[in-house]
Amino acid sequence: MSNLRVAVVGAGPSGLYACEELLKTTDFEVHVDLYDALPTPYGLVRYGVAPDHQKIKSVTAVFEKIMRDPRIHFHGNVTVGQTELDWMRQAYHAVLFTVGAQRDRKLGVPGEDLEGSYSATDFVAWYNGHPDYKDRNFLLDQPRVAVVGVGNVAIDVARILLAGHERLSKTDIADHALEALKDCAVKEVHILARRGPLQAAFTNPELRELVEMEDVSFEIRSDELELDPFSRAAHQAEPDKAVAKRLELLAQASKRPGAEKRLVLRFLVSPLEIEGENRVEKLTLGRNQLNEKLSAQDTGEREQIEIGTIFRSIGYKGQPLADLPFDDSKGIIPNQGGRVVGQTGVYVAGWIKRGPSGVIGTNKPCAKESAQAILSDALGGRLKPPTRDVHEHLSGHHRVDFAGWKRLDDHEVNQGRDSGRPRIKVVERAAMLKHSSEEVATR
Ligand code: NAP
C-alpha cells in the first residue's frame, strides 16, 4: 500500500475532524503531521468556548482519542508562514489549512479606537487564557457596558461580565480574568442588535441561560420586541420552530425586581459614534427600521447612553495566509469543496474555508468534505509525491508533541483539583513550554 503524507495546520475542531476522516482510509498508509502555532491543541474549544460551558468542552475527549492514534503526530508551538508552506509543499502530498478566523470585524464608527472600546474576540481570548492576550487590560470600572451584536459570542461576553465571582471561580477561566472580574464595577450590560428579534443570531439554549441568570434582571422594551411587517411576513411564510421558540423566550423575559444586575437587550439600534475625553464615556445610537430585504436602515432618530466600556461582537474574520489566494470581503481562502483555487495539494477546512459560522459540530461535515477531497485527489494521482524530509526543517523548533501536551494538561488539571476547578490554565507561553517538557514532569 502506498503512503500518503498530509500536513494539517491548526489543531482545532476542523483540523481534528479532518484527521479523523483521513485515518479512515484503507487505500493508503496515512501519516499526518498536525501543527499548531500554540503549544496546546483544540483551538477555540480551549480559547473560544466560554469557561462556564464545560459540557461543550468535553468534546476534547473525542479529539484526544484522535490524537492518540499513532499515525497522527502533533507539533505544537510551530507557526506556519511562507517559509514553512514552501517546505511543506515539498515534504507532503497535501497541506490542509484549518487555521480558523483570527481577526475581528470593526464597526467603522468615530471613537472606536478610544480606550474602553474593545473587540469581544480579544476579551474572549483574554478570559480564556490565550498566551498572546494575557497582558491585555480591559476597563471594567464603570457600571454600564455595551455589547454590539447579537451572536453567541455577544451572549457569552454579557454572561461572563454578569456571572459573578462564585460562578466563575468554579470554571477554568484564566486566573488573571477571575481576579479582574471579581473587582469589576459592571452592573448593567446593554446588548445592541441592529435588526429585530427575528434576525438575532444567538441560539435558544444560550438565550435561555442568560434569561435565567440569578441576580440578573433581563429587560426588553415591548415596542422593540414587536415584529415589523417584513419580519412578520417572513416568519409567516417560512415558520421556523427554533425562531418561534426564541420569540416565546424573549416575550417571557421580564424584569426581575430586586436583582443586583441588569441585562438590557435592545433591538433595531446601531452605534453611530463613541465619545469621550480620553476614554469611552458616551454612545450615540441610531434607531433602525427594516426594509423589504430585512436589512437595517437608519430612521434618523437618535439616542445617547452613558457607558464606560463597549465590546464589538460582530463576528470573526479570517486572515490571508502566505501566498495563498484570499477573498477579503468574506475573509476566506477561495476554494471548491476544500480545494484551494489555483493550487495543487493545498486544502482548507473550517472557518477559513466557509467563514466564521456554526457550532463545533458544524466543522465535522466541513472537514470531512476537505479530507475526502485529499483522499480522492491522492487516489486519482493528482498529488505530487514528497521530495524532502520534514525533519530537517523541524529540528530548530521548540516543538510540543502529544506527550508534551499531556504533561501540560495533567499539570493544569492537577492544579485545579484542589480548588474544585476543571483546571487552572497556564497562560505564559514560556511556562507552557516548561510544563510540557520532560524535565519538569519528572521533577
Ligand atoms: P455571529 O453569530 O455571526 O453574530 C454576529 C452578530 O453581529 C450578528 O448579530 C450581526 O447582525 C452583528 N453585526 C455584524 N455586523 C454588524 C454591524 N456592523 N453593526 C451591528 N451589528 C453587526 O458571530 P459570533 O457571535 O462571533 O459567533 C461566531 C460563530 O460562533 C457563530 O456561528 C456562533 O453561533 C458560534 N458560537 C457558538 C457558541 C455556542 O454554541 N455556545 C458560542 C460562541 C460562538 P446581523 O445579523 O444584522 O448581521
Short mmCIF file of C-alpha atoms and ligand atoms in Angstrom, two decimals:
data_model
loop_
_atom_site.label_atom_id
_atom_site.label_comp_id
_atom_site.label_asym_id
_atom_site.label_seq_id
_atom_site.Cartn_x
_atom_site.Cartn_y
_atom_site.Cartn_z
CA MET A 1 0.00 0.00 0.00
CA SER A 2 1.41 3.41 -0.89
CA ASN A 3 1.75 6.03 1.77
CA LEU A 4 0.11 9.43 1.99
CA ARG A 5 1.76 12.23 3.93
CA VAL A 6 -0.50 15.10 4.97
CA ALA A 7 0.21 18.26 6.98
CA VAL A 8 -2.79 19.65 8.85
CA VAL A 9 -2.18 23.22 10.03
CA GLY A 10 -4.38 24.12 13.01
CA ALA A 11 -5.25 21.63 15.75
CA GLY A 12 -8.75 22.96 16.43
CA PRO A 13 -12.03 21.12 15.76
CA SER A 14 -11.76 21.25 11.94
CA GLY A 15 -8.17 20.01 11.96
CA LEU A 16 -9.04 17.14 14.26
CA TYR A 17 -12.20 16.14 12.42
CA ALA A 18 -10.14 16.16 9.20
CA CYS A 19 -7.55 13.89 10.85
CA GLU A 20 -10.35 11.53 11.93
CA GLU A 21 -11.58 11.28 8.34
CA LEU A 22 -8.09 10.81 6.88
CA LEU A 23 -7.44 7.96 9.30
CA LYS A 24 -10.44 6.05 7.94
CA THR A 25 -8.79 5.43 4.57
CA THR A 26 -7.93 1.87 3.65
CA ASP A 27 -6.35 2.96 0.35
CA PHE A 28 -3.21 4.46 1.89
CA GLU A 29 -0.89 4.18 4.80
CA VAL A 30 -1.58 7.64 6.09
CA HIS A 31 0.82 9.79 8.12
CA VAL A 32 -0.50 13.13 9.41
CA ASP A 33 1.62 15.88 10.95
CA LEU A 34 -0.73 18.15 12.92
CA TYR A 35 0.70 21.64 13.50
CA ASP A 36 -0.44 24.42 15.78
CA ALA A 37 1.06 27.83 16.49
CA LEU A 38 0.22 27.32 20.17
CA PRO A 39 1.74 24.69 22.44
CA THR A 40 -1.81 23.39 23.05
CA PRO A 41 -4.31 21.66 20.75
CA TYR A 42 -8.13 22.16 20.47
CA GLY A 43 -8.16 25.77 19.20
CA LEU A 44 -11.40 27.55 20.02
CA VAL A 45 -12.54 24.75 22.32
CA ARG A 46 -9.79 25.89 24.69
CA TYR A 47 -9.62 29.59 23.75
CA GLY A 48 -13.12 30.41 22.49
CA VAL A 49 -15.75 28.29 24.27
CA ALA A 50 -16.79 30.08 27.45
CA PRO A 51 -15.26 28.75 30.68
CA ASP A 52 -18.70 28.10 32.22
CA HIS A 53 -19.54 25.82 29.27
CA GLN A 54 -17.54 22.79 30.36
CA LYS A 55 -20.04 20.40 28.80
CA ILE A 56 -19.24 21.79 25.35
CA LYS A 57 -15.54 21.45 26.13
CA SER A 58 -16.00 17.73 26.83
CA VAL A 59 -15.65 17.18 23.06
CA THR A 60 -11.90 17.25 23.78
CA ALA A 61 -12.24 13.59 24.87
CA VAL A 62 -13.13 12.75 21.25
CA PHE A 63 -10.24 14.90 19.98
CA GLU A 64 -7.78 13.31 22.39
CA LYS A 65 -8.72 9.87 21.10
CA ILE A 66 -7.98 11.01 17.55
CA MET A 67 -4.64 12.48 18.63
CA ARG A 68 -3.63 9.23 20.33
CA ASP A 69 -3.64 7.40 17.00
CA PRO A 70 0.00 6.58 16.19
CA ARG A 71 -0.49 7.86 12.63
CA ILE A 72 -1.06 11.41 13.96
CA HIS A 73 1.97 13.42 15.08
CA PHE A 74 1.29 16.66 16.95
CA HIS A 75 3.73 19.55 16.51
CA GLY A 76 2.61 22.36 18.82
CA ASN A 77 4.29 25.77 19.03
CA VAL A 78 5.07 25.85 15.29
CA THR A 79 3.84 28.86 13.32
CA VAL A 80 3.34 28.20 9.63
CA GLY A 81 4.21 31.15 7.41
CA GLN A 82 5.51 31.41 3.85
CA THR A 83 8.83 29.64 4.57
CA GLU A 84 7.08 26.73 6.24
CA LEU A 85 4.49 26.49 3.47
CA ASP A 86 7.30 26.37 0.88
CA TRP A 87 8.91 23.36 2.52
CA MET A 88 5.58 21.76 3.38
CA ARG A 89 4.66 21.73 -0.30
CA GLN A 90 7.79 19.64 -0.86
CA ALA A 91 7.52 17.44 2.20
CA TYR A 92 3.86 16.35 1.97
CA HIS A 93 1.43 15.14 -0.64
CA ALA A 94 -1.12 17.58 0.76
CA VAL A 95 -1.29 20.54 3.14
CA LEU A 96 -4.66 21.27 4.79
CA PHE A 97 -5.17 24.63 6.49
CA THR A 98 -7.66 24.66 9.35
CA VAL A 99 -6.49 27.90 10.91
CA GLY A 100 -9.88 29.43 11.70
CA ALA A 101 -10.67 33.14 11.58
CA GLN A 102 -8.26 35.08 13.73
CA ARG A 103 -9.23 38.71 13.19
CA ASP A 104 -12.34 40.58 14.21
CA ARG A 105 -14.55 42.94 12.27
CA LYS A 106 -14.65 46.66 13.06
CA LEU A 107 -17.72 48.86 13.37
CA GLY A 108 -16.17 51.73 11.44
CA VAL A 109 -17.67 54.45 13.65
CA PRO A 110 -15.91 57.51 15.15
CA GLY A 111 -14.40 56.87 18.59
CA GLU A 112 -13.92 53.15 18.02
CA ASP A 113 -10.23 53.39 18.97
CA LEU A 114 -10.83 55.11 22.32
CA GLU A 115 -9.65 53.34 25.47
CA GLY A 116 -12.58 51.28 26.69
CA SER A 117 -13.64 50.18 23.18
CA TYR A 118 -12.64 46.60 22.55
CA SER A 119 -13.14 43.61 20.34
CA ALA A 120 -15.19 40.88 22.03
CA THR A 121 -12.95 38.27 20.42
CA ASP A 122 -9.91 39.79 22.23
CA PHE A 123 -11.84 39.74 25.51
CA VAL A 124 -12.79 36.09 24.93
CA ALA A 125 -9.15 35.16 24.21
CA TRP A 126 -8.08 37.06 27.35
CA TYR A 127 -10.55 35.44 29.75
CA ASN A 128 -9.77 32.04 28.25
CA GLY A 129 -6.04 32.43 28.92
CA HIS A 130 -4.70 32.67 25.36
CA PRO A 131 -0.98 33.38 25.89
CA ASP A 132 -0.93 36.23 23.34
CA TYR A 133 -3.73 38.09 25.17
CA LYS A 134 -2.78 37.56 28.80
CA ASP A 135 -1.37 41.08 29.22
CA ARG A 136 -4.40 42.87 27.81
CA ASN A 137 -6.26 45.25 30.12
CA PHE A 138 -9.96 45.89 29.84
CA LEU A 139 -11.52 48.88 31.58
CA LEU A 140 -14.32 47.43 33.68
CA ASP A 141 -14.52 50.24 36.23
CA GLN A 142 -17.90 51.73 35.24
CA PRO A 143 -21.33 50.21 35.86
CA ARG A 144 -22.64 50.27 32.29
CA VAL A 145 -21.19 48.30 29.36
CA ALA A 146 -22.46 47.95 25.79
CA VAL A 147 -22.01 44.83 23.67
CA VAL A 148 -22.70 45.35 19.96
CA GLY A 149 -24.03 42.36 18.01
CA VAL A 150 -26.37 39.52 18.96
CA GLY A 151 -24.46 36.37 18.14
CA ASN A 152 -23.47 33.73 20.68
CA VAL A 153 -20.15 35.49 21.34
CA ALA A 154 -22.06 38.61 22.46
CA ILE A 155 -24.16 36.40 24.75
CA ASP A 156 -21.01 34.77 26.17
CA VAL A 157 -19.40 38.16 26.85
CA ALA A 158 -22.53 39.53 28.54
CA ARG A 159 -22.87 36.40 30.68
CA ILE A 160 -19.22 36.41 31.75
CA LEU A 161 -19.46 40.11 32.67
CA LEU A 162 -22.54 39.50 34.83
CA ALA A 163 -21.80 35.99 36.10
CA GLY A 164 -20.21 36.96 39.39
CA HIS A 165 -17.19 35.54 41.15
CA GLU A 166 -18.81 32.49 42.67
CA ARG A 167 -19.97 31.05 39.34
CA LEU A 168 -16.71 31.87 37.56
CA SER A 169 -14.49 30.54 40.33
CA LYS A 170 -15.72 27.01 39.57
CA THR A 171 -14.58 27.22 35.95
CA ASP A 172 -11.26 27.15 34.09
CA ILE A 173 -11.36 30.89 33.37
CA ALA A 174 -7.82 32.32 33.38
CA ASP A 175 -6.76 33.40 36.87
CA HIS A 176 -5.98 36.95 35.71
CA ALA A 177 -9.55 37.30 34.38
CA LEU A 178 -11.09 35.78 37.51
CA GLU A 179 -9.25 38.36 39.58
CA ALA A 180 -10.09 41.31 37.32
CA LEU A 181 -13.77 40.35 37.08
CA LYS A 182 -14.02 39.92 40.85
CA ASP A 183 -13.35 43.60 41.36
CA CYS A 184 -15.16 44.87 38.29
CA ALA A 185 -17.85 47.53 38.64
CA VAL A 186 -20.09 46.26 35.85
CA LYS A 187 -23.74 46.09 36.87
CA GLU A 188 -25.53 46.65 33.60
CA VAL A 189 -24.89 45.19 30.16
CA HIS A 190 -26.73 46.51 27.10
CA ILE A 191 -26.68 44.10 24.16
CA LEU A 192 -27.36 46.02 20.95
CA ALA A 193 -28.90 44.42 17.86
CA ARG A 194 -29.06 46.39 14.64
CA ARG A 195 -32.03 44.33 13.43
CA GLY A 196 -35.06 42.75 15.13
CA PRO A 197 -35.76 39.67 17.26
CA LEU A 198 -36.40 37.52 14.18
CA GLN A 199 -32.86 38.15 12.87
CA ALA A 200 -30.94 37.61 16.12
CA ALA A 201 -28.01 35.24 15.59
CA PHE A 202 -27.87 33.73 19.08
CA THR A 203 -29.25 30.25 19.71
CA ASN A 204 -32.00 29.33 22.16
CA PRO A 205 -30.00 27.44 24.82
CA GLU A 206 -27.61 30.42 25.11
CA LEU A 207 -30.54 32.86 25.32
CA ARG A 208 -32.28 30.75 27.94
CA GLU A 209 -29.14 30.66 30.05
CA LEU A 210 -28.99 34.44 30.01
CA VAL A 211 -32.67 34.89 30.77
CA GLU A 212 -32.39 32.53 33.73
CA MET A 213 -29.28 34.02 35.33
CA GLU A 214 -29.59 34.54 39.05
CA ASP A 215 -29.40 38.11 40.30
CA VAL A 216 -29.81 39.50 36.80
CA SER A 217 -32.90 41.32 35.58
CA PHE A 218 -33.43 40.59 31.86
CA GLU A 219 -35.11 43.53 30.16
CA ILE A 220 -36.51 44.15 26.67
CA ARG A 221 -38.67 47.05 25.53
CA SER A 222 -42.04 45.77 24.39
CA ASP A 223 -42.05 48.04 21.31
CA GLU A 224 -38.72 46.54 20.20
CA LEU A 225 -39.99 43.01 20.63
CA GLU A 226 -42.83 43.56 18.19
CA LEU A 227 -42.07 42.23 14.73
CA ASP A 228 -42.02 44.76 11.89
CA PRO A 229 -44.31 43.98 8.90
CA PHE A 230 -41.49 42.50 6.76
CA SER A 231 -40.27 40.21 9.53
CA ARG A 232 -43.81 39.14 10.36
CA ALA A 233 -44.44 38.26 6.72
CA ALA A 234 -41.12 36.36 6.52
CA HIS A 235 -41.94 34.42 9.70
CA GLN A 236 -45.41 33.54 8.43
CA ALA A 237 -44.12 32.49 5.02
CA GLU A 238 -41.43 30.23 6.49
CA PRO A 239 -42.29 29.31 10.06
CA ASP A 240 -39.25 28.05 11.93
CA LYS A 241 -39.66 26.18 15.22
CA ALA A 242 -36.40 27.48 16.72
CA VAL A 243 -37.29 31.06 15.83
CA ALA A 244 -40.79 30.65 17.29
CA LYS A 245 -39.22 29.32 20.50
CA ARG A 246 -36.83 32.28 20.58
CA LEU A 247 -39.70 34.77 20.25
CA GLU A 248 -41.52 32.95 23.03
CA LEU A 249 -38.45 33.05 25.31
CA LEU A 250 -38.00 36.75 24.63
CA ALA A 251 -41.66 37.51 25.29
CA GLN A 252 -41.47 35.65 28.62
CA ALA A 253 -38.37 37.52 29.75
CA SER A 254 -39.30 40.07 32.31
CA LYS A 255 -37.77 42.45 34.80
CA ARG A 256 -36.62 40.76 37.99
CA PRO A 257 -37.29 43.24 40.78
CA GLY A 258 -34.52 43.43 43.35
CA ALA A 259 -31.91 41.86 41.08
CA GLU A 260 -28.48 43.33 41.63
CA LYS A 261 -27.59 43.45 37.92
CA ARG A 262 -29.38 44.25 34.67
CA LEU A 263 -29.16 42.82 31.19
CA VAL A 264 -30.86 45.06 28.65
CA LEU A 265 -31.42 43.57 25.20
CA ARG A 266 -32.10 46.24 22.59
CA PHE A 267 -33.30 45.70 19.03
CA LEU A 268 -33.16 47.93 15.94
CA VAL A 269 -30.34 50.16 17.16
CA SER A 270 -26.88 50.81 15.68
CA PRO A 271 -23.91 52.52 17.31
CA LEU A 272 -23.10 55.67 15.34
CA GLU A 273 -20.47 57.35 17.50
CA ILE A 274 -18.46 56.58 20.60
CA GLU A 275 -17.42 59.67 22.54
CA GLY A 276 -15.21 60.50 25.48
CA GLU A 277 -12.34 62.71 26.59
CA ASN A 278 -9.64 60.06 26.92
CA ARG A 279 -11.81 57.01 27.13
CA VAL A 280 -15.27 55.75 26.28
CA GLU A 281 -17.95 57.79 28.05
CA LYS A 282 -20.94 58.03 25.75
CA LEU A 283 -22.53 56.12 22.89
CA THR A 284 -24.83 57.59 20.26
CA LEU A 285 -27.32 55.11 18.90
CA GLY A 286 -29.34 55.44 15.73
CA ARG A 287 -32.76 53.82 15.54
CA ASN A 288 -33.27 51.48 12.61
CA GLN A 289 -36.16 50.06 10.68
CA LEU A 290 -36.01 47.07 8.41
CA ASN A 291 -36.57 47.23 4.66
CA GLU A 292 -38.06 44.51 2.48
CA LYS A 293 -34.67 42.79 2.30
CA LEU A 294 -34.69 42.70 6.12
CA SER A 295 -31.62 44.99 6.22
CA ALA A 296 -31.30 47.73 8.84
CA GLN A 297 -31.99 51.29 7.68
CA ASP A 298 -31.38 54.42 9.73
CA THR A 299 -34.59 56.27 10.64
CA GLY A 300 -32.69 59.43 11.70
CA GLU A 301 -33.86 59.03 15.31
CA ARG A 302 -31.01 59.35 17.86
CA GLU A 303 -30.42 58.33 21.47
CA GLN A 304 -27.44 58.61 23.79
CA ILE A 305 -26.38 56.31 26.59
CA GLU A 306 -23.57 56.74 29.08
CA ILE A 307 -21.24 53.78 29.10
CA GLY A 308 -17.74 53.04 30.38
CA THR A 309 -16.86 50.18 28.04
CA ILE A 310 -18.02 48.88 24.67
CA PHE A 311 -17.33 45.49 23.12
CA ARG A 312 -17.93 44.99 19.41
CA SER A 313 -19.07 41.42 18.89
CA ILE A 314 -19.86 41.50 15.21
CA GLY A 315 -18.05 38.43 14.00
CA TYR A 316 -14.61 36.94 13.47
CA LYS A 317 -12.73 37.33 10.18
CA GLY A 318 -10.14 35.12 8.52
CA GLN A 319 -6.76 36.49 7.52
CA PRO A 320 -4.61 35.96 4.43
CA LEU A 321 -2.07 33.19 4.56
CA ALA A 322 1.34 33.08 2.88
CA ASP A 323 0.98 33.24 -0.92
CA LEU A 324 -2.47 31.64 -1.00
CA PRO A 325 -5.38 33.45 -2.65
CA PHE A 326 -7.70 35.37 -0.31
CA ASP A 327 -11.22 36.74 -0.52
CA ASP A 328 -11.07 39.75 1.78
CA SER A 329 -14.79 40.53 1.77
CA LYS A 330 -15.66 37.04 3.04
CA GLY A 331 -12.41 36.56 5.00
CA ILE A 332 -11.87 33.12 3.46
CA ILE A 333 -9.40 31.32 1.22
CA PRO A 334 -11.33 30.72 -2.03
CA ASN A 335 -11.89 27.01 -2.52
CA GLN A 336 -14.04 24.44 -4.19
CA GLY A 337 -15.20 21.87 -1.67
CA GLY A 338 -12.00 22.46 0.30
CA ARG A 339 -9.55 22.51 -2.67
CA VAL A 340 -7.81 25.89 -2.69
CA VAL A 341 -8.47 27.57 -6.02
CA GLY A 342 -5.46 27.57 -8.38
CA GLN A 343 -3.34 25.32 -6.14
CA THR A 344 -2.35 21.66 -6.24
CA GLY A 345 -2.16 19.80 -2.95
CA VAL A 346 -3.40 22.70 -0.78
CA TYR A 347 -6.74 22.47 1.01
CA VAL A 348 -8.81 24.31 3.62
CA ALA A 349 -11.48 23.34 6.16
CA GLY A 350 -13.42 25.11 8.91
CA TRP A 351 -13.84 28.88 9.25
CA ILE A 352 -11.03 29.73 6.82
CA LYS A 353 -12.93 27.65 4.23
CA ARG A 354 -16.54 28.76 4.80
CA GLY A 355 -16.43 31.80 7.12
CA PRO A 356 -16.96 32.11 10.88
CA SER A 357 -20.29 30.37 11.39
CA GLY A 358 -21.72 27.34 13.07
CA VAL A 359 -21.07 25.41 16.25
CA ILE A 360 -18.22 22.95 16.85
CA GLY A 361 -20.12 20.05 15.25
CA THR A 362 -20.66 22.07 12.04
CA ASN A 363 -16.95 21.58 11.38
CA LYS A 364 -17.28 17.83 11.14
CA PRO A 365 -19.01 17.56 7.74
CA CYS A 366 -16.97 20.54 6.51
CA ALA A 367 -13.67 18.85 7.45
CA LYS A 368 -14.89 15.51 6.12
CA GLU A 369 -15.50 17.06 2.70
CA SER A 370 -11.97 18.51 2.59
CA ALA A 371 -10.34 15.30 3.82
CA GLN A 372 -12.24 13.34 1.19
CA ALA A 373 -11.02 15.78 -1.47
CA ILE A 374 -7.45 14.98 -0.40
CA LEU A 375 -8.06 11.23 -0.49
CA SER A 376 -9.79 11.40 -3.85
CA ASP A 377 -7.01 13.54 -5.36
CA ALA A 378 -4.44 11.10 -3.99
CA LEU A 379 -6.33 8.14 -5.49
CA GLY A 380 -6.62 9.96 -8.79
CA GLY A 381 -2.85 10.54 -8.89
CA ARG A 382 -3.28 14.32 -8.80
CA LEU A 383 -0.86 14.96 -5.90
CA LYS A 384 2.90 15.41 -6.18
CA PRO A 385 4.91 12.92 -4.11
CA PRO A 386 7.07 14.46 -1.37
CA THR A 387 10.68 15.12 -2.30
CA ARG A 388 12.04 16.32 1.03
CA ASP A 389 12.21 15.10 4.58
CA VAL A 390 10.24 17.20 7.02
CA HIS A 391 12.62 16.62 9.91
CA GLU A 392 15.38 18.83 8.53
CA HIS A 393 13.02 21.81 8.84
CA LEU A 394 11.56 20.99 12.22
CA SER A 395 14.79 20.39 14.09
CA GLY A 396 15.24 24.07 15.03
CA HIS A 397 11.77 24.49 16.55
CA HIS A 398 10.91 24.05 20.21
CA ARG A 399 8.03 21.75 19.45
CA VAL A 400 5.44 20.31 21.82
CA ASP A 401 4.36 16.80 20.90
CA PHE A 402 1.28 14.96 22.17
CA ALA A 403 3.11 13.61 25.22
CA GLY A 404 4.28 17.16 25.98
CA TRP A 405 0.74 18.50 25.70
CA LYS A 406 -0.48 15.75 28.05
CA ARG A 407 2.16 16.75 30.62
CA LEU A 408 0.88 20.33 30.50
CA ASP A 409 -2.73 19.11 30.52
CA ASP A 410 -2.14 16.89 33.57
CA HIS A 411 -0.37 19.72 35.36
CA GLU A 412 -3.32 22.09 34.77
CA VAL A 413 -5.91 19.52 35.83
CA ASN A 414 -3.92 18.65 38.98
CA GLN A 415 -3.61 22.33 39.89
CA GLY A 416 -7.38 22.78 39.53
CA ARG A 417 -8.32 19.74 41.59
CA ASP A 418 -7.56 21.27 44.99
CA SER A 419 -9.76 24.27 44.33
CA GLY A 420 -12.63 22.34 42.72
CA ARG A 421 -11.94 23.71 39.24
CA PRO A 422 -11.70 21.71 35.98
CA ARG A 423 -8.14 23.03 35.54
CA ILE A 424 -6.03 26.10 36.18
CA LYS A 425 -4.66 27.21 32.85
CA VAL A 426 -1.02 28.04 32.35
CA VAL A 427 -1.07 31.25 30.33
CA GLU A 428 2.59 32.17 29.84
CA ARG A 429 4.00 30.60 26.71
CA ALA A 430 7.40 30.00 28.36
CA ALA A 431 5.70 28.30 31.32
CA MET A 432 3.57 26.22 28.95
CA LEU A 433 6.72 25.01 27.23
CA LYS A 434 8.36 24.33 30.57
CA HIS A 435 5.46 22.23 31.85
CA SER A 436 5.27 20.31 28.60
CA SER A 437 8.93 19.35 28.74
CA GLU A 438 10.04 16.09 30.29
CA GLU A 439 12.44 17.60 32.82
CA VAL A 440 9.61 19.37 34.66
CA ALA A 441 7.33 16.34 34.60
CA THR A 442 9.92 14.05 36.17
CA ARG A 443 10.99 16.50 38.82
P1 NAP B 1 -22.39 35.79 14.54
O1 NAP B 1 -23.22 34.68 15.05
O2 NAP B 1 -22.15 35.87 13.09
O3 NAP B 1 -23.08 37.16 15.04
C1 NAP B 1 -22.61 38.39 14.65
C2 NAP B 1 -23.59 39.46 15.07
O4 NAP B 1 -23.01 40.73 14.76
C3 NAP B 1 -24.93 39.40 14.35
O5 NAP B 1 -25.93 39.68 15.27
C4 NAP B 1 -24.81 40.52 13.31
O6 NAP B 1 -26.03 41.12 12.99
C5 NAP B 1 -23.98 41.51 14.09
N1 NAP B 1 -23.32 42.51 13.26
C6 NAP B 1 -22.49 42.30 12.20
N2 NAP B 1 -22.04 43.47 11.73
C7 NAP B 1 -22.60 44.44 12.49
C8 NAP B 1 -22.54 45.84 12.49
N3 NAP B 1 -21.76 46.49 11.63
N4 NAP B 1 -23.24 46.51 13.42
C9 NAP B 1 -24.01 45.87 14.31
N5 NAP B 1 -24.12 44.54 14.36
C10 NAP B 1 -23.42 43.83 13.46
O7 NAP B 1 -20.92 35.83 15.18
P2 NAP B 1 -20.35 35.43 16.62
O8 NAP B 1 -21.25 35.78 17.72
O9 NAP B 1 -18.97 35.98 16.58
O10 NAP B 1 -20.25 33.84 16.55
C11 NAP B 1 -19.47 33.16 15.56
C12 NAP B 1 -19.93 31.71 15.47
O11 NAP B 1 -19.54 31.01 16.65
C13 NAP B 1 -21.44 31.59 15.38
O12 NAP B 1 -21.78 30.56 14.49
C14 NAP B 1 -21.85 31.22 16.79
O13 NAP B 1 -23.06 30.53 16.90
C15 NAP B 1 -20.66 30.37 17.23
N6 NAP B 1 -20.58 30.38 18.69
C16 NAP B 1 -21.29 29.43 19.35
C17 NAP B 1 -21.31 29.42 20.73
C18 NAP B 1 -22.13 28.38 21.43
O14 NAP B 1 -22.58 27.43 20.80
N7 NAP B 1 -22.37 28.50 22.72
C19 NAP B 1 -20.59 30.36 21.45
C20 NAP B 1 -19.87 31.33 20.76
C21 NAP B 1 -19.87 31.34 19.37
P3 NAP B 1 -26.71 40.93 11.54
O15 NAP B 1 -27.40 39.62 11.59
O16 NAP B 1 -27.60 42.10 11.44
O17 NAP B 1 -25.58 40.95 10.53
#
